[in-house]
């Protein structure tokens, strides 16, 4: 495979001339927790009140499972779609290319709220259209919990050292995606869909 440019430094390159846009493109790793833990808690509470605990757990687990597939699809088909136009290449670099060129940039390892909030709203209204009212709250809580786990896991895979075999394997898989073959190993929190779709 042709090797692309990869910087091993922790530098954070400037992407925008506008200080506002540049600031919106960077975020400390803990910001998604501040934004979304209350959201997850709210939807969990609503689901427990409406459905009882056991049904809530079932909807939550289903939302988590759907997140793992969404994570795989987004990473494989959206983040690794390579457009031919200059405008398209710029958009791709902003959303994911910069992470592959500068994988150790700690300020661009989790999705900034300027991107994640519109995406979360879009998924919420999609699920509201697809699911029953009783199912929606627990399912969406699980889906967003999966997203939070993805963001925190992604940060740790790049910046933490692990002794646990599970986490070491997960880190190895992700580093192979970055440094060996970016057309494989799209799962960040799990390799279940890489197994299913034979992209291991």
Coordinates of N, CA and C in Angstrom, one line a residue:
X1 N 0.8 -1.2 0.0 CA 0.0 0.0 0.0 C 0.9 1.2 0.0
X2 N 0.5 2.2 -0.8 CA 1.2 3.5 -0.8 C 1.1 4.2 0.6
X3 N 2.2 4.6 1.1 CA 2.2 5.2 2.4 C 2.0 6.7 2.2
X4 N 1.0 7.3 3.0 CA 0.7 8.7 3.0 C 1.5 9.4 4.1
X5 N 1.5 10.7 4.0 CA 2.2 11.5 5.0 C 1.6 11.3 6.4
X6 N 2.4 11.0 7.4 CA 1.9 10.9 8.8 C 3.0 11.6 9.7
X7 N 2.5 12.5 10.5 CA 3.4 13.2 11.4 C 3.3 12.5 12.8
X8 N 4.4 12.2 13.4 CA 4.4 11.6 14.7 C 4.5 12.6 15.8
X9 N 4.5 13.8 15.5 CA 4.6 14.9 16.5 C 3.3 15.2 17.1
X10 N 3.2 15.8 18.2 CA 2.0 16.2 18.8 C 1.5 17.6 18.4
X11 N 2.1 18.1 17.4 CA 1.7 19.5 16.9 C 0.3 19.5 16.4
X12 N -0.3 20.7 16.5 CA -1.7 20.9 16.0 C -1.6 21.9 14.9
X13 N -1.8 21.5 13.6 CA -1.6 22.4 12.5 C -2.9 23.3 12.4
X14 N -2.7 24.5 11.9 CA -3.8 25.4 11.7 C -4.5 25.0 10.4
X15 N -5.8 24.9 10.5 CA -6.6 24.6 9.3 C -7.4 25.7 8.7
X16 N -7.7 26.7 9.6 CA -8.6 27.9 9.1 C -7.9 29.2 9.4
X17 N -8.1 30.1 8.5 CA -7.6 31.5 8.7 C -8.4 32.2 9.8
X18 N -9.7 31.9 9.9 CA -10.6 32.5 10.9 C -10.3 31.9 12.3
X19 N -10.0 32.7 13.3 CA -9.8 32.2 14.6 C -11.0 31.5 15.2
X20 N -12.2 32.0 14.8 CA -13.4 31.3 15.3 C -13.5 29.9 14.8
X21 N -13.3 29.7 13.5 CA -13.4 28.4 12.9 C -12.3 27.5 13.4
X22 N -11.1 28.1 13.6 CA -10.0 27.3 14.1 C -10.3 26.8 15.5
X23 N -10.9 27.7 16.3 CA -11.2 27.3 17.7 C -12.3 26.3 17.7
X24 N -13.3 26.3 16.8 CA -14.3 25.3 16.8 C -13.9 24.0 16.3
X25 N -12.7 23.9 15.7 CA -12.2 22.6 15.2 C -11.4 21.9 16.2
X26 N -11.1 22.5 17.4 CA -10.3 21.9 18.4 C -11.1 21.7 19.7
X27 N -10.9 20.7 20.4 CA -11.7 20.5 21.6 C -10.9 19.6 22.6
X28 N -10.8 19.9 23.9 CA -10.3 18.9 24.9 C -11.1 17.7 24.9
X29 N -10.5 16.6 25.3 CA -11.1 15.2 25.2 C -12.3 15.1 26.1
X30 N -12.4 15.9 27.2 CA -13.5 15.8 28.2 C -14.7 16.6 27.8
X31 N -14.7 17.4 26.8 CA -15.9 18.2 26.4 C -17.1 17.4 26.0
X32 N -16.9 16.3 25.2 CA -18.1 15.5 24.9 C -18.8 14.9 26.2
X33 N -18.0 14.6 27.2 CA -18.6 14.1 28.5 C -19.5 15.2 29.1
X34 N -19.0 16.4 29.1 CA -19.7 17.5 29.7 C -21.0 17.8 28.9
X35 N -20.9 17.7 27.6 CA -22.1 17.9 26.8 C -23.1 16.8 26.8
X36 N -22.7 15.5 26.8 CA -23.6 14.4 26.5 C -23.9 13.5 27.7
X37 N -23.1 13.5 28.8 CA -23.5 12.7 29.9 C -24.9 13.2 30.4
X38 N -25.2 14.5 30.6 CA -26.5 14.9 31.0 C -27.6 14.5 30.0
X39 N -27.3 14.5 28.7 CA -28.3 14.1 27.7 C -28.6 12.6 27.9
X40 N -27.5 11.8 28.0 CA -27.7 10.3 28.2 C -28.6 10.1 29.5
X41 N -28.2 10.8 30.5 CA -28.9 10.6 31.8 C -30.4 11.0 31.7
X42 N -30.7 12.1 31.0 CA -32.1 12.5 30.8 C -32.9 11.5 30.0
X43 N -32.3 10.9 28.9 CA -33.1 10.0 28.1 C -33.2 8.6 28.9
X44 N -32.2 8.3 29.7 CA -32.3 7.1 30.5 C -33.4 7.2 31.5
X45 N -33.5 8.3 32.2 CA -34.6 8.6 33.2 C -35.9 8.5 32.5
X46 N -36.1 9.2 31.3 CA -37.4 9.2 30.6 C -37.8 7.7 30.3
X47 N -36.8 6.9 29.8 CA -37.1 5.6 29.4 C -37.5 4.7 30.6
X48 N -36.8 4.8 31.7 CA -37.1 4.0 32.9 C -38.5 4.4 33.4
X49 N -38.8 5.7 33.4 CA -40.2 6.1 33.9 C -41.3 5.5 33.0
X50 N -41.0 5.6 31.7 CA -42.1 5.2 30.7 C -42.2 3.6 30.6
X51 N -41.0 2.9 30.7 CA -41.0 1.5 30.3 C -40.7 0.5 31.5
X52 N -40.2 1.0 32.6 CA -39.7 0.1 33.6 C -38.2 -0.2 33.3
X53 N -37.5 -0.8 34.3 CA -36.1 -1.0 34.1 C -35.7 -2.0 33.1
X54 N -36.4 -3.1 33.0 CA -35.9 -4.2 32.1 C -36.1 -3.8 30.7
X55 N -37.2 -3.2 30.3 CA -37.4 -2.7 28.9 C -36.4 -1.7 28.6
X56 N -36.2 -0.8 29.5 CA -35.1 0.3 29.3 C -33.8 -0.3 29.0
X57 N -33.4 -1.3 29.7 CA -32.1 -2.0 29.5 C -32.0 -2.6 28.1
X58 N -33.1 -3.2 27.7 CA -33.2 -3.8 26.4 C -33.1 -2.8 25.3
X59 N -33.8 -1.7 25.4 CA -33.7 -0.6 24.4 C -32.3 0.0 24.4
X60 N -31.7 0.2 25.6 CA -30.3 0.7 25.7 C -29.3 -0.1 25.0
X61 N -29.4 -1.4 25.2 CA -28.5 -2.4 24.6 C -28.6 -2.4 23.1
X62 N -29.9 -2.3 22.6 CA -30.1 -2.2 21.2 C -29.5 -0.9 20.6
X63 N -29.7 0.2 21.3 CA -29.1 1.4 20.8 C -27.5 1.3 20.8
X64 N -26.9 0.7 21.7 CA -25.5 0.5 21.7 C -25.0 -0.4 20.5
X65 N -25.8 -1.4 20.3 CA -25.5 -2.3 19.1 C -25.6 -1.5 17.8
X66 N -26.6 -0.7 17.7 CA -26.8 0.1 16.4 C -25.7 1.1 16.3
X67 N -25.2 1.7 17.5 CA -24.1 2.6 17.4 C -22.9 1.9 16.8
X68 N -22.6 0.7 17.2 CA -21.3 0.0 16.7 C -21.4 -0.1 15.2
X69 N -22.6 -0.4 14.7 CA -22.7 -0.5 13.2 C -22.6 0.9 12.6
X70 N -23.2 1.9 13.2 CA -23.1 3.3 12.7 C -21.6 3.8 12.7
X71 N -20.9 3.5 13.8 CA -19.5 3.8 13.9 C -18.7 3.3 12.7
X72 N -19.0 2.0 12.4 CA -18.3 1.3 11.3 C -18.6 2.0 10.0
X73 N -19.9 2.2 9.7 CA -20.3 2.7 8.5 C -19.8 4.1 8.3
X74 N -19.9 5.0 9.3 CA -19.4 6.3 9.2 C -17.9 6.3 8.9
X75 N -17.2 5.5 9.6 CA -15.7 5.5 9.5 C -15.3 5.0 8.1
X76 N -15.9 3.9 7.7 CA -15.5 3.3 6.4 C -16.0 4.1 5.2
X77 N -17.3 4.5 5.2 CA -17.9 5.0 3.9 C -17.9 6.5 3.9
X78 N -17.9 7.2 5.0 CA -18.0 8.6 5.1 C -16.6 9.2 5.3
X79 N -16.0 8.8 6.4 CA -14.6 9.4 6.8 C -13.6 9.0 5.8
X80 N -13.7 7.8 5.2 CA -12.7 7.3 4.2 C -13.2 7.3 2.8
X81 N -14.2 8.2 2.5 CA -14.6 8.5 1.1 C -13.6 9.5 0.6
X82 N -13.0 9.3 -0.5 CA -12.0 10.2 -1.1 C -12.5 10.9 -2.3
X83 N -13.0 12.1 -2.2 CA -13.6 12.8 -3.3 C -12.5 13.3 -4.3
X84 N -12.9 13.6 -5.5 CA -11.9 14.0 -6.5 C -11.8 15.5 -6.7
X85 N -12.8 16.2 -6.3 CA -12.8 17.7 -6.4 C -12.0 18.3 -5.3
X86 N -11.4 19.5 -5.6 CA -10.6 20.2 -4.6 C -11.4 20.5 -3.4
X87 N -12.7 21.0 -3.6 CA -13.6 21.3 -2.5 C -13.8 20.1 -1.7
X88 N -14.1 19.0 -2.3 CA -14.4 17.7 -1.6 C -13.1 17.3 -0.8
X89 N -12.0 17.4 -1.4 CA -10.7 17.0 -0.7 C -10.5 17.9 0.6
X90 N -10.9 19.1 0.5 CA -10.7 20.0 1.6 C -11.7 19.6 2.7
X91 N -12.9 19.3 2.4 CA -13.9 18.9 3.4 C -13.5 17.6 4.0
X92 N -13.0 16.6 3.2 CA -12.5 15.4 3.7 C -11.3 15.6 4.7
X93 N -10.4 16.5 4.4 CA -9.3 16.7 5.2 C -9.7 17.3 6.6
X94 N -10.7 18.2 6.5 CA -11.2 18.9 7.8 C -11.8 17.8 8.7
X95 N -12.6 16.9 8.1 CA -13.4 16.0 8.9 C -12.6 14.7 9.3
X96 N -11.6 14.3 8.5 CA -10.9 13.1 8.9 C -9.5 13.0 8.5
X97 N -9.2 13.6 7.3 CA -7.8 13.5 6.8 C -6.8 14.1 7.7
X98 N -7.1 15.2 8.4 CA -6.2 15.8 9.3 C -5.8 14.8 10.5
X99 N -6.8 14.0 10.9 CA -6.5 13.0 11.9 C -5.5 12.0 11.5
X100 N -5.6 11.6 10.2 CA -4.7 10.6 9.7 C -3.3 11.2 9.5
X101 N -3.2 12.4 9.1 CA -1.9 13.1 8.9 C -1.3 13.4 10.2
X102 N -2.1 13.8 11.2 CA -1.6 14.2 12.6 C -2.3 13.4 13.6
X103 N -2.0 12.1 13.7 CA -2.8 11.2 14.6 C -2.6 11.5 16.1
X104 N -1.5 12.2 16.4 CA -1.2 12.5 17.9 C -1.6 13.8 18.3
X105 N -2.3 14.6 17.5 CA -2.9 15.9 17.8 C -4.0 15.7 18.8
X106 N -3.8 15.9 20.1 CA -4.7 15.6 21.2 C -6.0 16.6 21.1
X107 N -5.8 17.7 20.4 CA -7.0 18.6 20.3 C -8.0 18.3 19.2
X108 N -7.6 17.3 18.4 CA -8.5 16.9 17.3 C -8.8 15.4 17.3
X109 N -8.9 14.8 18.5 CA -9.2 13.4 18.6 C -10.6 13.0 19.0
X110 N -11.3 14.0 19.5 CA -12.8 13.8 19.7 C -13.5 14.8 18.9
X111 N -14.8 14.5 18.6 CA -15.5 15.3 17.7 C -16.0 16.6 18.4
X112 N -15.7 17.7 17.8 CA -16.1 19.0 18.5 C -17.6 19.1 18.5
X113 N -18.2 19.8 19.5 CA -19.6 19.9 19.6 C -20.2 20.6 18.3
X114 N -19.4 21.5 17.7 CA -19.9 22.2 16.5 C -20.3 21.2 15.4
X115 N -19.7 19.9 15.4 CA -20.1 18.9 14.5 C -20.9 17.8 15.1
X116 N -20.7 17.5 16.4 CA -21.4 16.4 17.0 C -22.8 16.7 17.4
X117 N -23.1 18.0 17.7 CA -24.5 18.4 18.1 C -25.4 18.3 16.9
X118 N -25.0 18.9 15.7 CA -25.9 18.7 14.6 C -26.1 17.2 14.2
X119 N -25.1 16.4 14.3 CA -25.2 15.0 14.0 C -26.1 14.3 15.0
X120 N -26.0 14.6 16.2 CA -26.8 14.0 17.2 C -28.3 14.3 17.0
X121 N -28.5 15.6 16.7 CA -29.9 16.0 16.4 C -30.5 15.3 15.2
X122 N -29.6 15.2 14.1 CA -30.1 14.5 12.9 C -30.4 13.0 13.2
X123 N -29.6 12.3 14.0 CA -29.9 10.9 14.4 C -31.1 10.9 15.3
X124 N -31.3 11.8 16.2 CA -32.4 11.8 17.1 C -33.7 11.9 16.3
X125 N -33.8 12.8 15.3 CA -35.0 12.9 14.5 C -35.2 11.8 13.6
X126 N -34.1 11.2 13.1 CA -34.2 9.9 12.3 C -34.9 8.8 13.1
X127 N -34.4 8.6 14.3 CA -34.9 7.6 15.2 C -36.3 7.9 15.7
X128 N -36.6 9.2 15.9 CA -38.0 9.6 16.2 C -39.0 9.2 15.1
X129 N -38.5 9.3 13.9 CA -39.3 8.9 12.7 C -39.5 7.4 12.6
X130 N -38.4 6.7 13.0 CA -38.4 5.2 12.8 C -39.0 4.4 13.9
X131 N -38.8 4.9 15.1 CA -39.1 4.1 16.3 C -40.4 4.6 17.0
X132 N -41.0 3.7 17.8 CA -42.1 4.1 18.7 C -41.6 5.1 19.8
X133 N -42.6 5.8 20.3 CA -42.3 6.8 21.4 C -41.7 6.0 22.6
X134 N -42.2 4.9 22.9 CA -41.8 4.1 24.1 C -40.3 3.6 23.9
X135 N -40.0 3.3 22.7 CA -38.6 2.8 22.4 C -37.6 3.9 22.3
X136 N -38.0 5.0 21.8 CA -37.0 6.1 21.4 C -36.0 6.5 22.5
X137 N -36.5 6.8 23.7 CA -35.7 7.3 24.7 C -34.5 6.4 25.1
X138 N -34.8 5.1 25.4 CA -33.8 4.2 25.8 C -32.9 3.9 24.7
X139 N -33.4 3.8 23.5 CA -32.6 3.5 22.3 C -31.6 4.6 22.1
X140 N -32.1 5.9 22.1 CA -31.2 7.0 21.9 C -30.2 7.2 23.0
X141 N -30.6 6.9 24.2 CA -29.6 6.9 25.3 C -28.5 5.9 25.0
X142 N -28.8 4.7 24.6 CA -27.8 3.7 24.3 C -26.9 4.1 23.1
X143 N -27.5 4.7 22.1 CA -26.8 5.2 20.9 C -25.8 6.3 21.3
X144 N -26.2 7.2 22.1 CA -25.3 8.3 22.5 C -24.3 7.8 23.5
X145 N -24.6 6.8 24.3 CA -23.6 6.2 25.2 C -22.5 5.6 24.4
X146 N -22.9 4.9 23.3 CA -22.0 4.3 22.4 C -21.1 5.3 21.8
X147 N -21.7 6.5 21.4 CA -20.9 7.5 20.8 C -19.8 8.1 21.8
X148 N -20.3 8.3 23.1 CA -19.3 8.7 24.1 C -18.2 7.7 24.3
X149 N -18.6 6.5 24.4 CA -17.6 5.4 24.6 C -16.6 5.4 23.4
X150 N -17.1 5.7 22.2 CA -16.2 5.8 21.0 C -15.3 6.9 21.1
X151 N -15.8 8.1 21.5 CA -14.9 9.3 21.5 C -13.8 9.1 22.6
X152 N -14.2 8.6 23.8 CA -13.2 8.4 24.9 C -12.2 7.3 24.6
X153 N -12.7 6.2 23.9 CA -11.8 5.1 23.5 C -10.8 5.6 22.5
X154 N -11.3 6.4 21.5 CA -10.4 6.9 20.5 C -9.3 7.7 21.1
X155 N -9.7 8.6 22.0 CA -8.6 9.4 22.6 C -7.6 8.5 23.4
X156 N -8.1 7.6 24.1 CA -7.2 6.7 24.9 C -6.3 5.9 24.0
X157 N -6.9 5.4 22.9 CA -6.1 4.5 22.0 C -4.8 5.3 21.5
X158 N -5.0 6.6 21.4 CA -3.8 7.4 20.9 C -2.9 7.9 22.0
X159 N -3.4 8.0 23.2 CA -2.6 8.6 24.3 C -2.4 7.8 25.5
X160 N -3.0 6.7 25.6 CA -2.8 5.9 26.9 C -2.0 4.6 26.6
X161 N -1.3 4.2 27.6 CA -0.6 2.9 27.5 C -1.4 1.9 28.4
X162 N -1.6 0.7 27.8 CA -2.5 -0.3 28.4 C -1.7 -1.5 28.8
X163 N -2.1 -2.1 29.9 CA -1.6 -3.4 30.4 C -2.6 -4.5 30.1
X164 N -3.9 -4.2 30.1 CA -5.0 -5.1 29.9 C -5.0 -5.6 28.5
X165 N -5.1 -6.9 28.3 CA -5.0 -7.6 27.0 C -6.1 -7.0 26.0
X166 N -7.3 -6.8 26.5 CA -8.4 -6.3 25.6 C -8.0 -5.0 25.0
X167 N -7.6 -4.1 25.9 CA -7.3 -2.7 25.5 C -6.0 -2.7 24.6
X168 N -5.1 -3.5 24.9 CA -3.8 -3.6 24.1 C -4.2 -4.1 22.7
X169 N -5.1 -5.0 22.6 CA -5.5 -5.5 21.3 C -6.2 -4.4 20.5
X170 N -7.1 -3.7 21.2 CA -7.9 -2.7 20.5 C -7.0 -1.6 20.0
X171 N -6.0 -1.2 20.8 CA -5.0 -0.2 20.4 C -4.2 -0.7 19.2
X172 N -3.8 -1.9 19.3 CA -3.0 -2.5 18.1 C -3.8 -2.4 16.8
X173 N -5.1 -2.8 16.9 CA -5.9 -2.8 15.7 C -6.0 -1.3 15.2
X174 N -6.2 -0.4 16.0 CA -6.3 1.0 15.6 C -5.0 1.6 15.0
X175 N -3.9 1.2 15.7 CA -2.6 1.7 15.1 C -2.3 1.1 13.8
X176 N -2.7 -0.2 13.6 CA -2.6 -0.8 12.2 C -3.4 0.0 11.2
X177 N -4.6 0.4 11.6 CA -5.4 1.2 10.7 C -4.7 2.5 10.3
X178 N -4.0 3.1 11.3 CA -3.3 4.4 11.0 C -2.0 4.2 10.2
X179 N -1.2 3.2 10.7 CA 0.2 3.1 10.2 C 0.5 2.0 9.2
X180 N -0.5 1.1 9.0 CA -0.2 0.0 8.1 C -1.2 0.1 6.9
X181 N -2.5 0.0 7.1 CA -3.4 0.0 6.0 C -4.7 0.6 6.4
X182 N -5.0 1.8 5.9 CA -6.2 2.6 6.4 C -7.5 2.1 5.7
X183 N -7.3 1.0 4.8 CA -8.5 0.4 4.2 C -9.0 -0.8 5.0
X184 N -8.5 -1.0 6.2 CA -8.8 -2.1 7.0 C -9.1 -1.6 8.5
X185 N -9.7 -2.4 9.3 CA -9.9 -2.2 10.7 C -10.5 -0.8 11.0
X186 N -11.8 -0.7 10.5 CA -12.5 0.6 10.7 C -13.2 0.7 12.1
X187 N -13.4 -0.5 12.8 CA -14.0 -0.4 14.1 C -13.0 0.1 15.1
X188 N -13.5 1.1 15.9 CA -12.6 1.7 16.9 C -12.9 1.0 18.3
X189 N -14.2 0.9 18.6 CA -14.6 0.3 19.9 C -14.7 -1.2 19.9
X190 N -14.9 -1.7 18.7 CA -15.1 -3.2 18.5 C -14.7 -3.5 17.1
X191 N -14.2 -4.8 16.9 CA -13.9 -5.3 15.6 C -15.0 -6.2 15.0
X192 N -16.2 -6.2 15.7 CA -17.3 -7.1 15.3 C -17.7 -6.9 13.8
X193 N -17.8 -5.6 13.4 CA -18.3 -5.4 12.0 C -17.1 -5.6 11.0
X194 N -15.9 -5.4 11.5 CA -14.8 -5.7 10.6 C -14.8 -7.2 10.3
X195 N -15.2 -8.0 11.3 CA -15.3 -9.5 11.1 C -16.4 -9.8 10.1
X196 N -17.6 -9.2 10.3 CA -18.7 -9.4 9.5 C -18.5 -9.0 8.1
X197 N -17.9 -7.9 7.8 CA -17.7 -7.3 6.5 C -16.3 -7.6 5.9
X198 N -15.5 -8.4 6.7 CA -14.2 -8.9 6.2 C -13.2 -7.8 5.9
X199 N -13.2 -6.8 6.8 CA -12.2 -5.7 6.7 C -11.2 -5.8 7.8
X200 N -10.9 -7.0 8.3 CA -9.9 -7.1 9.4 C -8.5 -7.1 8.8

